[in-house]
XYZ file of C-alpha atoms in Angstrom:
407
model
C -1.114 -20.119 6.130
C -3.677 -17.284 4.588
C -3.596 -18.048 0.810
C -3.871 -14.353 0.616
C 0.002 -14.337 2.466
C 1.080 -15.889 -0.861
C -0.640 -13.351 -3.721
C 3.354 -12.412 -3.671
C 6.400 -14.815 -3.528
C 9.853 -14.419 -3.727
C 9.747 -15.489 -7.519
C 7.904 -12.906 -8.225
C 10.124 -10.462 -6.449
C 13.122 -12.030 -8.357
C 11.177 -11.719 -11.486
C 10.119 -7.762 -10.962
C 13.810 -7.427 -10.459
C 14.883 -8.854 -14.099
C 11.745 -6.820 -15.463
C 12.624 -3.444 -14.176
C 16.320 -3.653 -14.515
C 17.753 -0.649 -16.178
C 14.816 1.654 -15.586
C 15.232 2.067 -11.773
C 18.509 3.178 -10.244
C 19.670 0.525 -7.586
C 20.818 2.748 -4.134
C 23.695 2.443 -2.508
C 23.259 1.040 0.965
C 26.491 2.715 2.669
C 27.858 2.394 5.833
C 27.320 5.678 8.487
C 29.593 6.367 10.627
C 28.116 9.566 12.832
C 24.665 7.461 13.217
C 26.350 4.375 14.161
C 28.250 6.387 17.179
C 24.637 8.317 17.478
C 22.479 5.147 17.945
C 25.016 2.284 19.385
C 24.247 0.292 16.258
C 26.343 -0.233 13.346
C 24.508 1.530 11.017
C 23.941 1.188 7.113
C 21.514 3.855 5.287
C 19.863 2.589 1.820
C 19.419 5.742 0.097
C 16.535 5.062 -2.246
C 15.561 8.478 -1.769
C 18.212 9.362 -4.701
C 15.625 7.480 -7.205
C 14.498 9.732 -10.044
C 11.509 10.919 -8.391
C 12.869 11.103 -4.707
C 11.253 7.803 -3.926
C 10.826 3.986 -3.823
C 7.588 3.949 -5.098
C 9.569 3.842 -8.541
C 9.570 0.086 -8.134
C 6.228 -0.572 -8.161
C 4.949 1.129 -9.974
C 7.526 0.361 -12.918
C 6.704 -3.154 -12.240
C 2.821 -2.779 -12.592
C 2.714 -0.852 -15.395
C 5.112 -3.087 -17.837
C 2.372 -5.683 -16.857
C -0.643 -3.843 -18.438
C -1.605 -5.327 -21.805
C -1.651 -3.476 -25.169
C -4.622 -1.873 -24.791
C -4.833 -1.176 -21.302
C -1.467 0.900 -21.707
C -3.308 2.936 -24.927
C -6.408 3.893 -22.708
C -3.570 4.714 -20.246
C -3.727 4.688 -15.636
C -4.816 6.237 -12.837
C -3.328 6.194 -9.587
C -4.364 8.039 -6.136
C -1.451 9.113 -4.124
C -0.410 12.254 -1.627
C 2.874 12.192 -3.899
C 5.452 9.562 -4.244
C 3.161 7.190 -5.818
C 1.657 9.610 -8.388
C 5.208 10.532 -9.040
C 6.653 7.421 -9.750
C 3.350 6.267 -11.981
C 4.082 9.948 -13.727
C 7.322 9.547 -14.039
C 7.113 5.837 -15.719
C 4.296 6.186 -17.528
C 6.202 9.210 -19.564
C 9.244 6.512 -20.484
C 6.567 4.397 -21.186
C 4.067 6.119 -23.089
C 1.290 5.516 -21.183
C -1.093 8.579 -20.674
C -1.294 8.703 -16.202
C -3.757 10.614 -14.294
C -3.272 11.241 -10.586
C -5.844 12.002 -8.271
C -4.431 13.688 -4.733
C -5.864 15.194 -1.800
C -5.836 18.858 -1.414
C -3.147 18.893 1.454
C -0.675 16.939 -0.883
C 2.801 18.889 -0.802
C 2.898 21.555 -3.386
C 6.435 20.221 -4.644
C 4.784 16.383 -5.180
C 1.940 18.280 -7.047
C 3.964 20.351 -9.023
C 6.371 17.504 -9.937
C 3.830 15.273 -11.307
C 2.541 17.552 -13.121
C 6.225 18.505 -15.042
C 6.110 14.680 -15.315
C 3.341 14.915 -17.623
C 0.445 13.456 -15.550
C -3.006 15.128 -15.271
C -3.436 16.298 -11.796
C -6.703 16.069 -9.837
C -6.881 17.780 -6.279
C -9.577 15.770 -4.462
C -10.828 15.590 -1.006
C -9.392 15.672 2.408
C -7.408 12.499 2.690
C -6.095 9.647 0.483
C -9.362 7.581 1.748
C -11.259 9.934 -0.432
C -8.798 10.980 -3.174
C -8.949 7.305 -3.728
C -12.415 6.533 -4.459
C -12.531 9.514 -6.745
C -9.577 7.833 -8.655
C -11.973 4.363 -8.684
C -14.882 6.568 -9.960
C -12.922 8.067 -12.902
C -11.113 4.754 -13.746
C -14.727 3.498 -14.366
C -16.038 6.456 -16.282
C -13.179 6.622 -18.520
C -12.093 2.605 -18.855
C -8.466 3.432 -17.353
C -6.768 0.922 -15.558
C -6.986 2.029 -11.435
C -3.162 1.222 -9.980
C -3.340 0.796 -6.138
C 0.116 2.454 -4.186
C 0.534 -0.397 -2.081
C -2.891 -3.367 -2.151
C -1.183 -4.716 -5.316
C 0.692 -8.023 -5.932
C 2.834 -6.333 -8.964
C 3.411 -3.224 -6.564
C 4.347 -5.233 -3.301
C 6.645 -7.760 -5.850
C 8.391 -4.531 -7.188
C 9.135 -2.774 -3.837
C 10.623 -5.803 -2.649
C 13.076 -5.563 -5.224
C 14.979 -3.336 -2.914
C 15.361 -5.664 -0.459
C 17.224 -7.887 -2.524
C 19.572 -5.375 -3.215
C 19.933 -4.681 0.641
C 21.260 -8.298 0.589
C 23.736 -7.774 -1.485
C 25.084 -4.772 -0.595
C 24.715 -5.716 3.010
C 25.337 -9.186 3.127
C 26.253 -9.492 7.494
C 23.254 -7.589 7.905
C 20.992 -8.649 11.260
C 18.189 -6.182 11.266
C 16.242 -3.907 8.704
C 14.306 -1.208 9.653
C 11.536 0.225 7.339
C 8.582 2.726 7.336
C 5.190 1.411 7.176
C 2.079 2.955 5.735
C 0.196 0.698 3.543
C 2.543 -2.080 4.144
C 3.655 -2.237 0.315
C 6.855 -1.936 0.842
C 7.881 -3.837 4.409
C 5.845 -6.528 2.988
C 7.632 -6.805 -0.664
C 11.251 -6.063 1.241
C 10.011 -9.179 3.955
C 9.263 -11.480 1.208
C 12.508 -10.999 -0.590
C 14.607 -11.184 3.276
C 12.971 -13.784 4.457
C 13.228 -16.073 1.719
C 17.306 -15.678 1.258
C 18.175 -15.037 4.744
C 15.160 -15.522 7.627
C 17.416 -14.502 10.642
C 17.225 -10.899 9.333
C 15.067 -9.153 11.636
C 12.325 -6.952 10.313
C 10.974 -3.841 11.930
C 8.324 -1.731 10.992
C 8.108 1.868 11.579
C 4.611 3.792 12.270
C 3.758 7.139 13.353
C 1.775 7.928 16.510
C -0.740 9.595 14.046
C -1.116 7.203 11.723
C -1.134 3.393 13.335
C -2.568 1.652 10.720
C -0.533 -1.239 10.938
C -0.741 -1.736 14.876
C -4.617 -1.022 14.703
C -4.709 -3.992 12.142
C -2.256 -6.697 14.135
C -4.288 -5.696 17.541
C -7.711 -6.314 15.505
C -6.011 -9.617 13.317
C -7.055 -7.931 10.001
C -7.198 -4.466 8.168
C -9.536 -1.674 10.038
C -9.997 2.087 9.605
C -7.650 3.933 12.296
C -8.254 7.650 13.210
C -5.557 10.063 11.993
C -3.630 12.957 13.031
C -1.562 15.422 10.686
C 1.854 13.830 10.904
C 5.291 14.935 9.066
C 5.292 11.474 7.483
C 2.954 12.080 5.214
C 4.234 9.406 2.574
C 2.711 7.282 5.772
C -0.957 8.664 6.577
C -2.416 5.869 5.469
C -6.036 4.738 7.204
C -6.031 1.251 6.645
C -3.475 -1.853 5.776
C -3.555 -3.096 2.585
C -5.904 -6.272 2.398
C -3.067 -7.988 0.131
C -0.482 -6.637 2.583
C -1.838 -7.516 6.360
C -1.336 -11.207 6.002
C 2.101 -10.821 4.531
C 3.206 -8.513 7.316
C 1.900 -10.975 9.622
C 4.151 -13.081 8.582
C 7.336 -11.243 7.814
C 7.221 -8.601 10.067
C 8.872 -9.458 13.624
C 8.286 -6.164 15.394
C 6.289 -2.928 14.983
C 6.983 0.303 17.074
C 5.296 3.811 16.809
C 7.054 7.245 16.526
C 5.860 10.640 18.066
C 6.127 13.787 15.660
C 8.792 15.164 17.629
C 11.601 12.486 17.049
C 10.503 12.207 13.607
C 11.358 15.952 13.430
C 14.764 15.320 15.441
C 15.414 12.415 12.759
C 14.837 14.561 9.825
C 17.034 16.920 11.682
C 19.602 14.545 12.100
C 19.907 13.323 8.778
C 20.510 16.803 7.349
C 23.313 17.849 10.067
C 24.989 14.224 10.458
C 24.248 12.880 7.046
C 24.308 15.882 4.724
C 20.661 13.985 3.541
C 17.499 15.863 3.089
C 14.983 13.059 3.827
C 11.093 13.598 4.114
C 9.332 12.363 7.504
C 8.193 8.913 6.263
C 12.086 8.452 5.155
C 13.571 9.273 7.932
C 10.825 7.630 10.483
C 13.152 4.369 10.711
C 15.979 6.635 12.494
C 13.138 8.612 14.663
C 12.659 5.137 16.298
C 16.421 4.887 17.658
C 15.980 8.339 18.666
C 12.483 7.514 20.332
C 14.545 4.467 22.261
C 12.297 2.106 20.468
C 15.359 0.231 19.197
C 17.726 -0.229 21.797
C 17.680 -4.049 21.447
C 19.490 -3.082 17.989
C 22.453 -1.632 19.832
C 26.304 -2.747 18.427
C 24.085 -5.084 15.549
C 24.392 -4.152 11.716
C 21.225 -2.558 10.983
C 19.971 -0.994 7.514
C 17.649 1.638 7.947
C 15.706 2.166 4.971
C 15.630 6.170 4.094
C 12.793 5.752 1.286
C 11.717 9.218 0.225
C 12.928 12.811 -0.073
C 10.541 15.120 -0.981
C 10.110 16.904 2.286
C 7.994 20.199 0.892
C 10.343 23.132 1.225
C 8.019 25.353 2.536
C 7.853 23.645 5.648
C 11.870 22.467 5.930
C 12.588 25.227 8.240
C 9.472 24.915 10.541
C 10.741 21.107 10.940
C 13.952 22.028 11.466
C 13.249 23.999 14.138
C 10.701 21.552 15.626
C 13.835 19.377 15.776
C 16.062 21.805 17.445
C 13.648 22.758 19.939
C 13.642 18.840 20.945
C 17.213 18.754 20.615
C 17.533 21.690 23.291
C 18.935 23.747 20.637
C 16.936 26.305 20.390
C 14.904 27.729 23.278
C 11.981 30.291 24.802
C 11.528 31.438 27.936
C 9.838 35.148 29.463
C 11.821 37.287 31.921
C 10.571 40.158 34.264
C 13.322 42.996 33.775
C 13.667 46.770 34.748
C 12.431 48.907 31.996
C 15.058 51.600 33.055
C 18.167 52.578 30.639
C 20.455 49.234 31.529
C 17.642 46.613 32.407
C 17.852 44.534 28.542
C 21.675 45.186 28.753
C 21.741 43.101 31.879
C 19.938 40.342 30.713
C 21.434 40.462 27.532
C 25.328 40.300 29.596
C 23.992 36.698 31.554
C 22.790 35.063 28.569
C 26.461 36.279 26.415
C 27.858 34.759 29.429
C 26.717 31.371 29.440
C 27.584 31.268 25.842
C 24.189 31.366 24.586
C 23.404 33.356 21.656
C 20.254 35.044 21.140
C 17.979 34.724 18.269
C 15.425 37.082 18.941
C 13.990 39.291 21.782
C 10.483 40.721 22.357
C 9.706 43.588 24.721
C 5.890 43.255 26.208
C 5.170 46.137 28.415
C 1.109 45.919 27.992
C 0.847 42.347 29.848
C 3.601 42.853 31.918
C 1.480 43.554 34.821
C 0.805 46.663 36.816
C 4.476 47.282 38.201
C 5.090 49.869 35.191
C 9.134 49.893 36.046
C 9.205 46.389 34.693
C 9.289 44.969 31.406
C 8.138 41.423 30.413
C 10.938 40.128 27.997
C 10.007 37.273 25.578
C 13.791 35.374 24.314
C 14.667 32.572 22.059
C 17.727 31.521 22.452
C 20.522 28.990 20.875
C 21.563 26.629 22.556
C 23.804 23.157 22.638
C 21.690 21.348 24.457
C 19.045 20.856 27.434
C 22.013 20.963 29.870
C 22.895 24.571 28.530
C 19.614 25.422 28.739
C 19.698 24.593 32.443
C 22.746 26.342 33.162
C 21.413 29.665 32.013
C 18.274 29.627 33.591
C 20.317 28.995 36.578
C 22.172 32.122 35.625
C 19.640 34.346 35.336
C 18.393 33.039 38.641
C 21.589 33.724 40.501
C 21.680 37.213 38.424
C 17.951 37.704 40.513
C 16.402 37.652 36.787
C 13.351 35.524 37.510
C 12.327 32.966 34.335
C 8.779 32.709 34.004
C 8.282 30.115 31.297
């Protein structure tokens, strides 16, 4: 076995546990009811999106920084994070009195930035990704003699995440299958260690985005490379290359890896809102995308635990994802109509849509691309909807009404 599979045991895990103990707030792992009928599987949510800072990354970094010796905590840390990490270093360094500087890129969410900074941490906005924010954060750590803390390449890190899956143990003791977000690998390899030591039948499943495969890229190359990324809504994920620490320990742990697409990461953050009453960022709520994405149906009528590990989705874009989500759901749709632009023409089309008990959310008349018949209007709708099948029947309405849908 890679020595480097064993930087992190179980001890250690069991250790981190006793040392942060009182400083982080151990989730519930309840029992869902409208996702278990949704997905086939019986489902359990860990909500570790209710720590302090909206985030696991409490954990870890707790666990790292009651490590530090005296005079490492006086000169004080730096960290390099697009949010959750920064926050939880912030937020622990405050109880802790150690001075924290975070370095994130520019495109970090405004809410992550803003919290760290009411956290007390001094905020550096730099570069275009993590890959860069990071070596900024390395630079500074050397200029000023502060201790660098990595979010996820770090045996006192990976060792404090997994303290959560201990507690997924014993709040879900019949459990058969966890499923967990991946970006680094911090946490699915710290939660694997833990699992695997008490209970190896528990199947482990990591959870990628399309965007951001860092993972895959690594297990299809048999060590850590730089992947290519895409925006994605799991930000908390975009990371460009496993851990060092963390590939050989997912190696081992993890039995299966699956991708998500944007748009059922969208319809899972969608989900959790209307079925669980949860507002869950997109790396949270990625585990759930891949039921929706049927990348999970092998999970069907098993007790699964999907791991819902962060909730600060950035409110300025909640409604733009909520819509993305409805728009895959069939719930909200657009289409373009050719109509008579004589008194009566909008009332018609207006009368088939009421009909089919679609309600409509907005209507725009476009007369100057509407082609050179001027009697006719081209009519842009969105529409509500309850489904794909509803959408279906109405264009089928307006067909048989001799309303012609162009798009």
């Amino acid at each position: 076995m890679d020595s480097a599979a064993l930087a992190v045991t179980a001890a250690d895990i069991e250790a981190a546990r006793e040392r942060i103990r009182g400083g982080i707030y151990e989730s519930p792992c309840v029992e869902s009811i409208p996702l278990s009928k949704l997905t086939g599987a019986h489902i359990f949510c860990k909500l570790d999106y209710l720590q302090r800072t909206g985030s696991f990354k409490e954990r870890g970094a707790r666990n790292a920084l009651l490590q530090l010796p005296h005079a490492a905590r006086a000169r004080g840390v730096i960290a390099a994070s697009a949010g959750n990490h920064a926050q939880g270093i912030a937020y622990h360094g405050s109880l802790l009195g150690i001075p924290v500087t975070v370095v994130m890129p520019r495109f970090a969410p405004l809410i992550k930035v803003t919290n760290c900074r009411n956290l007390g941490a001094t905020v550096v906005l730099h570069g275009e990704d993590l890959t860069e924010a990071r070596a900024k954060a390395q630079e500074l750590a050397e200029e000023r003699g502060l201790t660098f803390i990595h979010p996820y390449d770090n045996a006192h890190v990976v060792a404090g995440q997994g303290t959560m899956g201990l507690e997924i143990l014993e709040q879900t003791p019949e459990v058969e299958a966890i499923v967990v977000p991946v970006g680094g690998g911090g946490l699915i390899g710290g939660i694997g260690i833990a699992v695997k030591a008490r209970k190896p039948s528990v199947e482990l499943i990591g959870v990628e985005p399309e965007n951001a495969p860092s993972l895959a890229a690594a297990f299809a190359r048999h060590g850590p490379v730089q992947v290519a990324m895409s925006p994605t809504l799991a930000d908390g994920l975009a990371v460009a290359q496993t851990g060092a620490i963390n590939y050989p320990i997912a190696r081992r742990v993890v039995d299966r890896l699956v991708t998500v697409d944007e748009a059922s990461i969208a319809l899972a953050i969608l989900r959790l809102v209307e079925l669980e009453k949860s507002v869950v960022e997109g790396a949270g709520a990625a585990p759930l995308a891949a039921f929706l994405a049927g990348r999970l149906d092998h999970l069907k009528d098993r007790r699964v635990v999907l791991v819902l590990c962060g909730g600060n989705i950035d409110l300025t874009i909640l409604d733009r994802v909520i819509e993305t989500g409805l728009v895959t759901d069939g719930r909200l749709a657009r289409f373009s109509v050719s109509i008579s632009d004589r008194p009566g023409g909008l009332a018609r089309l207006t009368s088939v849509i009421a009909e089919t008990g679609a309600s409509v959310k907005e209507i725009v008349h476009d007369r100057t691309f509407a082609g050179p018949d001027l009697s006719a209007v081209r009519v842009v709708c969105v529409v509500e909807t309850t489904g794909h099948e509803h959408v279906r029947r109405l264009h089928e309405a307006l067909g048989n009404a001799g309303i012609r849908v162009e798009a």
